[in-house]
Amino acid sequence: MRTILFTLLTLIPALLFAQEETFDGKDAAHWTAQLSKTESTENLQNRTRWYAGYALGEIGAPAASSVDALCERLLDIKEYEYTRAVCAWALGRIQDKKAVPALTEALKSKMDAVRITTAQALGAFGSEAESAAESLCALLDGKPLDGSESEPGDAFQSELIEPVKAAVAAALWKVAPADSPNAQKGKDALLGMLRKNSTLNTGRHNRKCGRRWRSRPTSTTSSTCPEGGRIRPRSGSDGAADRGTSGHGVQK
């Protein structure tokens, strides 16, 4: 009896936390075929391919056979931006090391959503993606990568928007050796952005609270905002709100 009970207790966690080999009742082979499916309209085709990439990412490691197809979609510069982005996200979930070269190549994209999810995927590989450190470092420094995607007449944008910069810095911190200059550069970039946003938002918050206090008929001795306003991150010194994109169009 004890042996049976012990066996059941051993199997239950494995059954609960095992990755499903299907998504929406269909296996990885089905969703891999959907990645290259041609539909009657461009909009329908984009939705079909995007959902296929999302499904493969949800399946995770058991979808390793789809890595080549995902890399092909990711590197197709004519593909819909968010289909490319979700393919990068899926590769980060599947965690097959042979995807690292394609992800490194995708850093050359001029599309913000692609660069964000590509950097996040490389970061998920950790030290296994150390080969991408130099490309991440160059991107963080605002240097054009060899063979960067562009259309005729396009100028290289050296200034990254904050979500891209944060994703690249975090990835560099994760993939570079712990005590290396590149890892320190990624860490310093992240801390710099945090300090900048904290200073800007604290100033706005205090000014806002000051206006509230001055409008009240009675004096207030509290050093905190009477209404307990919450500091919200901003994307720039002009006070413009951050885009709030998830990178690949998936709200998790």
Short mmCIF file of N, CA, C and O in Angstrom, two decimals, residues 13 15 56 88 92 133 156 180 183-184 203 206 225 239:
data_model
loop_
_atom_site.label_atom_id
_atom_site.label_comp_id
_atom_site.label_asym_id
_atom_site.label_seq_id
_atom_site.Cartn_x
_atom_site.Cartn_y
_atom_site.Cartn_z
N PRO A 13 2.91 15.34 -9.42
CA PRO A 13 3.56 16.60 -9.86
C PRO A 13 3.98 16.55 -11.32
O PRO A 13 3.87 17.55 -12.04
N LEU A 15 2.58 14.93 -13.74
CA LEU A 15 1.41 15.06 -14.59
C LEU A 15 0.87 16.48 -14.58
O LEU A 15 0.41 17.01 -15.60
N LEU A 56 2.60 27.46 -31.14
CA LEU A 56 3.88 26.75 -30.98
C LEU A 56 4.62 27.22 -29.73
O LEU A 56 5.25 26.41 -29.03
N ALA A 88 9.60 35.00 -32.67
CA ALA A 88 10.75 35.18 -31.77
C ALA A 88 10.37 34.77 -30.35
O ALA A 88 11.14 34.08 -29.66
N GLY A 92 11.94 31.64 -27.99
CA GLY A 92 12.40 31.78 -26.61
C GLY A 92 11.73 30.81 -25.66
O GLY A 92 12.32 30.40 -24.66
N ALA A 133 26.08 38.53 -27.67
CA ALA A 133 26.42 39.66 -26.79
C ALA A 133 26.94 40.87 -27.56
O ALA A 133 26.56 42.01 -27.27
N PHE A 156 19.35 55.10 -40.55
CA PHE A 156 19.45 54.25 -39.37
C PHE A 156 19.06 55.04 -38.12
O PHE A 156 19.53 56.16 -37.91
N SER A 180 31.70 40.21 -16.83
CA SER A 180 32.26 40.82 -18.04
C SER A 180 31.83 42.28 -18.19
O SER A 180 30.80 42.70 -17.64
N ALA A 183 28.20 42.54 -19.55
CA ALA A 183 27.15 42.33 -18.55
C ALA A 183 26.97 43.58 -17.70
O ALA A 183 25.84 43.98 -17.38
N GLN A 184 28.08 44.21 -17.34
CA GLN A 184 28.01 45.44 -16.54
C GLN A 184 27.36 46.56 -17.32
O GLN A 184 26.59 47.36 -16.77
N GLY A 203 9.28 63.89 -9.47
CA GLY A 203 9.10 65.33 -9.63
C GLY A 203 7.68 65.67 -10.04
O GLY A 203 7.05 66.57 -9.48
N ASN A 206 5.32 64.98 -7.07
CA ASN A 206 5.37 65.99 -6.01
C ASN A 206 4.72 67.29 -6.44
O ASN A 206 4.05 67.96 -5.65
N CYS A 225 1.45 62.31 -0.55
CA CYS A 225 0.34 62.85 -1.33
C CYS A 225 -0.98 62.52 -0.64
O CYS A 225 -1.21 61.36 -0.29
N GLY A 239 7.18 63.63 -21.05
CA GLY A 239 5.99 63.19 -20.35
C GLY A 239 5.09 62.31 -21.16
O GLY A 239 4.02 61.95 -20.73
#
